[in-house]
mmCIF file of C-alpha atoms in Angstrom:
data_model
loop_
_atom_site.group_PDB
_atom_site.id
_atom_site.type_symbol
_atom_site.label_atom_id
_atom_site.label_comp_id
_atom_site.label_asym_id
_atom_site.label_seq_id
_atom_site.Cartn_x
_atom_site.Cartn_y
_atom_site.Cartn_z
ATOM 1 C CA MET A 1 -23.009 -10.967 -1.798
ATOM 2 C CA LYS A 2 -22.833 -8.541 1.084
ATOM 3 C CA LEU A 3 -20.020 -7.441 3.402
ATOM 4 C CA SER A 4 -20.919 -5.743 6.684
ATOM 5 C CA GLN A 5 -18.116 -4.007 8.548
ATOM 6 C CA LYS A 6 -17.909 -2.254 11.892
ATOM 7 C CA LYS A 7 -15.215 0.048 13.185
ATOM 8 C CA ILE A 8 -15.305 2.389 16.158
ATOM 9 C CA PHE A 9 -18.188 4.842 15.526
ATOM 10 C CA ARG A 10 -18.534 3.521 11.945
ATOM 11 C CA LYS A 11 -20.598 0.936 10.156
ATOM 12 C CA GLN A 12 -20.278 0.103 6.477
ATOM 13 C CA THR A 13 -22.182 -2.296 4.240
ATOM 14 C CA ILE A 14 -21.048 -3.129 0.704
ATOM 15 C CA GLU A 15 -23.380 -5.182 -1.478
ATOM 16 C CA LEU A 16 -22.721 -6.588 -4.943
ATOM 17 C CA PHE A 17 -25.385 -6.319 -7.638
ATOM 18 C CA ASP A 18 -25.417 -7.297 -11.332
ATOM 19 C CA SER A 19 -24.060 -3.999 -12.664
ATOM 20 C CA LYS A 20 -22.880 -2.076 -9.597
ATOM 21 C CA ILE A 21 -21.956 -2.137 -5.951
ATOM 22 C CA HIS A 22 -24.093 -0.426 -3.337
ATOM 23 C CA ILE A 23 -22.393 1.113 -0.288
ATOM 24 C CA ILE A 24 -24.018 2.346 2.909
ATOM 25 C CA THR A 25 -21.849 4.085 5.507
ATOM 26 C CA LYS A 26 -22.925 5.290 8.926
ATOM 27 C CA TYR A 27 -20.664 7.504 11.015
ATOM 28 C CA LEU A 28 -21.771 9.296 14.196
ATOM 29 C CA GLY A 29 -25.358 9.644 13.006
ATOM 30 C CA ASN A 30 -24.464 10.589 9.420
ATOM 31 C CA ASN A 31 -25.701 8.172 6.763
ATOM 32 C CA ASN A 32 -24.322 8.028 3.234
ATOM 33 C CA GLU A 33 -25.649 5.735 0.543
ATOM 34 C CA PHE A 34 -24.288 5.510 -2.984
ATOM 35 C CA ASP A 35 -23.801 3.225 -5.974
ATOM 36 C CA ILE A 36 -20.627 2.626 -7.960
ATOM 37 C CA SER A 37 -20.916 1.043 -11.397
ATOM 38 C CA TYR A 38 -18.535 -1.759 -12.334
ATOM 39 C CA GLU A 39 -17.260 0.432 -15.176
ATOM 40 C CA SER A 40 -15.960 2.891 -12.578
ATOM 41 C CA ILE A 41 -14.007 0.374 -10.486
ATOM 42 C CA LEU A 42 -10.324 0.329 -11.397
ATOM 43 C CA PRO A 43 -8.183 -2.819 -11.079
ATOM 44 C CA ASN A 44 -5.978 -1.227 -8.392
ATOM 45 C CA LYS A 45 -6.047 -2.337 -4.759
ATOM 46 C CA TYR A 46 -3.770 -0.619 -2.246
ATOM 47 C CA ASP A 47 -2.756 -1.749 1.225
ATOM 48 C CA ILE A 48 -3.006 1.271 3.562
ATOM 49 C CA LYS A 49 -2.264 1.542 7.268
ATOM 50 C CA THR A 50 -3.042 4.841 8.984
ATOM 51 C CA ASN A 51 -2.489 5.973 12.537
ATOM 52 C CA ASN A 52 -3.081 9.079 14.585
ATOM 53 C CA LEU A 53 0.391 10.387 15.411
ATOM 54 C CA VAL A 54 -0.994 13.482 17.152
ATOM 55 C CA LEU A 55 -2.790 11.356 19.754
ATOM 56 C CA PHE A 56 0.280 9.152 20.157
ATOM 57 C CA GLY A 57 2.345 12.309 20.712
ATOM 58 C CA PHE A 58 -0.054 13.677 23.343
ATOM 59 C CA SER A 59 -0.135 10.269 25.030
ATOM 60 C CA ILE A 60 3.662 10.225 25.277
ATOM 61 C CA PHE A 61 3.613 13.797 26.595
ATOM 62 C CA PHE A 62 1.186 12.881 29.396
ATOM 63 C CA TYR A 63 3.192 9.753 30.270
ATOM 64 C CA LEU A 64 6.329 11.891 30.539
ATOM 65 C CA LEU A 65 4.425 14.460 32.604
ATOM 66 C CA ALA A 66 3.174 11.693 34.919
ATOM 67 C CA GLY A 67 6.744 10.428 35.312
ATOM 68 C CA ALA A 68 8.069 13.926 36.026
ATOM 69 C CA VAL A 69 5.322 14.656 38.582
ATOM 70 C CA TYR A 70 5.976 11.302 40.251
ATOM 71 C CA TYR A 71 9.707 12.068 40.380
ATOM 72 C CA TRP A 72 9.179 15.549 41.889
ATOM 73 C CA ARG A 73 6.677 14.358 44.459
ATOM 74 C CA PHE A 74 8.129 11.069 45.637
ATOM 75 C CA ILE A 75 11.822 11.087 44.674
ATOM 76 C CA GLU A 76 12.626 14.767 45.283
ATOM 77 C CA GLY A 77 10.069 15.048 48.078
ATOM 78 C CA ASP A 78 8.445 18.247 46.765
ATOM 79 C CA GLN A 79 5.282 18.607 48.895
ATOM 80 C CA SER A 80 3.812 21.326 46.643
ATOM 81 C CA VAL A 81 2.978 18.645 44.048
ATOM 82 C CA GLU A 82 -0.233 16.740 44.773
ATOM 83 C CA GLU A 83 0.022 12.992 45.286
ATOM 84 C CA GLU A 84 -2.699 12.089 42.769
ATOM 85 C CA ALA A 85 -1.330 14.265 39.950
ATOM 86 C CA SER A 86 0.947 11.574 38.530
ATOM 87 C CA VAL A 87 -1.925 9.055 38.552
ATOM 88 C CA ILE A 88 -4.272 11.504 36.798
ATOM 89 C CA TRP A 89 -1.728 12.300 34.058
ATOM 90 C CA PHE A 90 -0.993 8.587 33.654
ATOM 91 C CA ILE A 91 -4.732 7.868 33.202
ATOM 92 C CA VAL A 92 -5.065 10.714 30.657
ATOM 93 C CA GLY A 93 -2.062 9.332 28.729
ATOM 94 C CA THR A 94 -3.549 5.827 28.780
ATOM 95 C CA ILE A 95 -6.946 7.047 27.539
ATOM 96 C CA LEU A 96 -5.276 8.918 24.669
ATOM 97 C CA LEU A 97 -3.185 5.844 23.837
ATOM 98 C CA ILE A 98 -6.294 3.631 23.707
ATOM 99 C CA ILE A 99 -8.087 6.118 21.441
ATOM 100 C CA ALA A 100 -5.008 6.332 19.188
ATOM 101 C CA LEU A 101 -4.774 2.542 18.931
ATOM 102 C CA LYS A 102 -8.507 2.202 18.237
ATOM 103 C CA SER A 103 -8.364 4.860 15.515
ATOM 104 C CA THR A 104 -5.557 3.040 13.688
ATOM 105 C CA GLU A 105 -6.906 1.794 10.352
ATOM 106 C CA ASN A 106 -5.656 -1.151 8.360
ATOM 107 C CA ILE A 107 -7.577 -0.931 5.083
ATOM 108 C CA TRP A 108 -7.718 -1.791 1.408
ATOM 109 C CA LYS A 109 -8.264 1.128 -0.928
ATOM 110 C CA ILE A 110 -9.819 0.041 -4.213
ATOM 111 C CA GLY A 111 -9.418 2.609 -6.958
ATOM 112 C CA VAL A 112 -12.423 4.259 -8.583
ATOM 113 C CA ILE A 113 -12.383 6.796 -11.434
ATOM 114 C CA ASN A 114 -11.888 10.500 -10.646
ATOM 115 C CA ASN A 115 -9.224 9.747 -8.005
ATOM 116 C CA GLN A 116 -11.797 8.290 -5.620
ATOM 117 C CA PHE A 117 -11.577 4.999 -3.775
ATOM 118 C CA ILE A 118 -13.596 2.416 -1.904
ATOM 119 C CA LYS A 119 -12.340 1.892 1.634
ATOM 120 C CA VAL A 120 -12.622 -1.680 2.918
ATOM 121 C CA TYR A 121 -11.463 -2.529 6.449
ATOM 122 C CA LYS A 122 -9.113 -5.511 6.327
ATOM 123 C CA ARG A 123 -10.114 -7.234 9.541
ATOM 124 C CA SER A 124 -13.826 -6.555 9.789
ATOM 125 C CA PRO A 125 -15.453 -9.051 10.164
ATOM 126 C CA ASN A 126 -12.240 -11.024 9.457
ATOM 127 C CA GLU A 127 -9.407 -10.967 6.952
ATOM 128 C CA ILE A 128 -10.486 -14.116 5.080
ATOM 129 C CA ALA A 129 -14.050 -12.860 4.531
ATOM 130 C CA VAL A 130 -12.780 -9.478 3.326
ATOM 131 C CA ASN A 131 -10.315 -11.025 0.860
ATOM 132 C CA GLU A 132 -13.007 -13.385 -0.476
ATOM 133 C CA PHE A 133 -15.401 -10.463 -0.898
ATOM 134 C CA ILE A 134 -12.839 -8.377 -2.814
ATOM 135 C CA THR A 135 -11.969 -11.347 -5.050
ATOM 136 C CA THR A 136 -15.669 -11.947 -5.744
ATOM 137 C CA MET A 137 -16.207 -8.249 -6.444
ATOM 138 C CA PHE A 138 -13.450 -8.209 -9.076
ATOM 139 C CA LYS A 139 -14.779 -11.449 -10.636
ATOM 140 C CA GLU A 140 -18.285 -9.951 -10.849
ATOM 141 C CA ARG A 141 -16.863 -6.745 -12.292
ATOM 142 C CA ASN A 142 -14.892 -8.653 -14.940
ATOM 143 C CA ARG A 143 -17.882 -10.860 -15.813
ATOM 144 C CA TYR A 144 -20.122 -7.824 -16.243
ATOM 145 C CA LEU A 145 -17.586 -5.911 -18.337
ATOM 146 C CA ILE A 146 -16.902 -8.910 -20.621
ATOM 147 C CA GLU A 147 -20.643 -9.484 -21.121
ATOM 148 C CA ASN A 148 -21.315 -5.853 -21.968
ATOM 149 C CA TYR A 149 -18.142 -4.718 -23.726
ATOM 150 C CA GLY A 150 -16.287 -7.877 -24.749
ATOM 151 C CA SER A 151 -18.393 -9.345 -27.542
ATOM 152 C CA ILE A 152 -18.212 -8.577 -31.243
ATOM 153 C CA ASN A 153 -21.301 -7.199 -32.941
ATOM 154 C CA SER A 154 -21.305 -6.506 -36.687
ATOM 155 C CA ASN A 155 -24.069 -3.924 -36.195
ATOM 156 C CA LEU A 156 -21.832 -1.675 -34.098
ATOM 157 C CA ASP A 157 -19.043 0.610 -35.243
ATOM 158 C CA TYR A 158 -15.594 -0.987 -35.641
ATOM 159 C CA GLU A 159 -13.766 1.847 -33.839
ATOM 160 C CA LYS A 160 -16.104 1.743 -30.858
ATOM 161 C CA GLN A 161 -15.609 -1.996 -30.430
ATOM 162 C CA TYR A 162 -11.852 -1.658 -30.895
ATOM 163 C CA ASN A 163 -11.773 1.042 -28.206
ATOM 164 C CA ASN A 164 -13.855 -1.196 -25.927
ATOM 165 C CA PHE A 165 -11.254 -3.967 -26.234
ATOM 166 C CA VAL A 166 -8.422 -1.525 -25.527
ATOM 167 C CA TRP A 167 -10.334 -0.287 -22.485
ATOM 168 C CA LEU A 168 -10.937 -3.870 -21.264
ATOM 169 C CA LYS A 169 -7.215 -4.551 -21.563
ATOM 170 C CA ASN A 170 -6.352 -1.360 -19.670
ATOM 171 C CA MET A 171 -8.861 -2.287 -16.954
ATOM 172 C CA GLU A 172 -7.094 -5.696 -16.691
ATOM 173 C CA VAL A 173 -10.268 -7.563 -17.605
ATOM 174 C CA ILE A 174 -8.550 -9.295 -20.526
ATOM 175 C CA ASN A 175 -4.859 -10.047 -20.920
ATOM 176 C CA GLU A 176 -2.613 -9.319 -23.905
ATOM 177 C CA SER A 177 -3.246 -12.622 -25.722
ATOM 178 C CA GLU A 178 -7.022 -12.291 -25.276
ATOM 179 C CA PHE A 179 -6.797 -8.730 -26.568
ATOM 180 C CA VAL A 180 -4.884 -9.808 -29.683
ATOM 181 C CA GLN A 181 -7.424 -12.581 -30.329
ATOM 182 C CA LYS A 182 -10.360 -10.156 -29.908
ATOM 183 C CA ILE A 183 -8.775 -7.741 -32.412
ATOM 184 C CA LYS A 184 -8.192 -10.589 -34.890
ATOM 185 C CA ASP A 185 -11.823 -11.686 -34.528
ATOM 186 C CA LEU A 186 -12.986 -8.085 -34.909
ATOM 187 C CA ASP A 187 -10.868 -7.594 -38.044
ATOM 188 C CA PHE A 188 -12.225 -10.831 -39.497
ATOM 189 C CA GLU A 189 -15.843 -9.835 -38.730
ATOM 190 C CA PHE A 190 -15.414 -6.489 -40.487
ATOM 191 C CA GLY A 191 -13.303 -7.880 -43.331
ATOM 192 C CA ARG A 192 -10.152 -6.019 -42.338
ATOM 193 C CA HIS A 193 -7.192 -8.210 -43.111
ATOM 194 C CA SER A 194 -3.647 -7.071 -43.212
ATOM 195 C CA ASN A 195 -2.398 -7.346 -46.764
ATOM 196 C CA LYS A 196 1.283 -7.649 -46.012
ATOM 197 C CA ILE A 197 3.359 -8.433 -49.052
ATOM 198 C CA GLY A 198 6.869 -9.647 -48.692
ATOM 199 C CA PHE A 199 8.930 -12.267 -47.042
#
């Protein structure tokens, strides 16, 4: 499955494979291409909305300047102020406002180990497609992790398999009851039974 996203000056493609995701980002002529293994993808997904307050601030400043110039020229009758000045400042304020609105990002941040994240734009191409892609990505991740770390093998070390099950639980691949069942099956396979005596 592949998700292609476009944002102003940016293009991003995320593709799911059997054991990893492949990401290609293009931004103003710079191309980055990298792989992230399913083992590295954390179960966290954060809703983030960013905006450019500096551009909003400059836009407001130029709107106020346009209003002040208009007031001095036409209300106060100050002839030293040029007639077109208020229009020019209004246009500059509008351009900055448009850039600020276009640079606003509404994204999902999906956690990756080492305090990194995968950035997925919420509405590119549309919100339904993005949510379906993220759901599919987590299903593929869970399937891969269960296949590779969730089965019991008597030829492997008990501690390693136990730690794998703990890790799967921490990665939210298996729930608490599945974890308890896996540990019981592991104990049975290795002949480790609790010998509790008492009532």
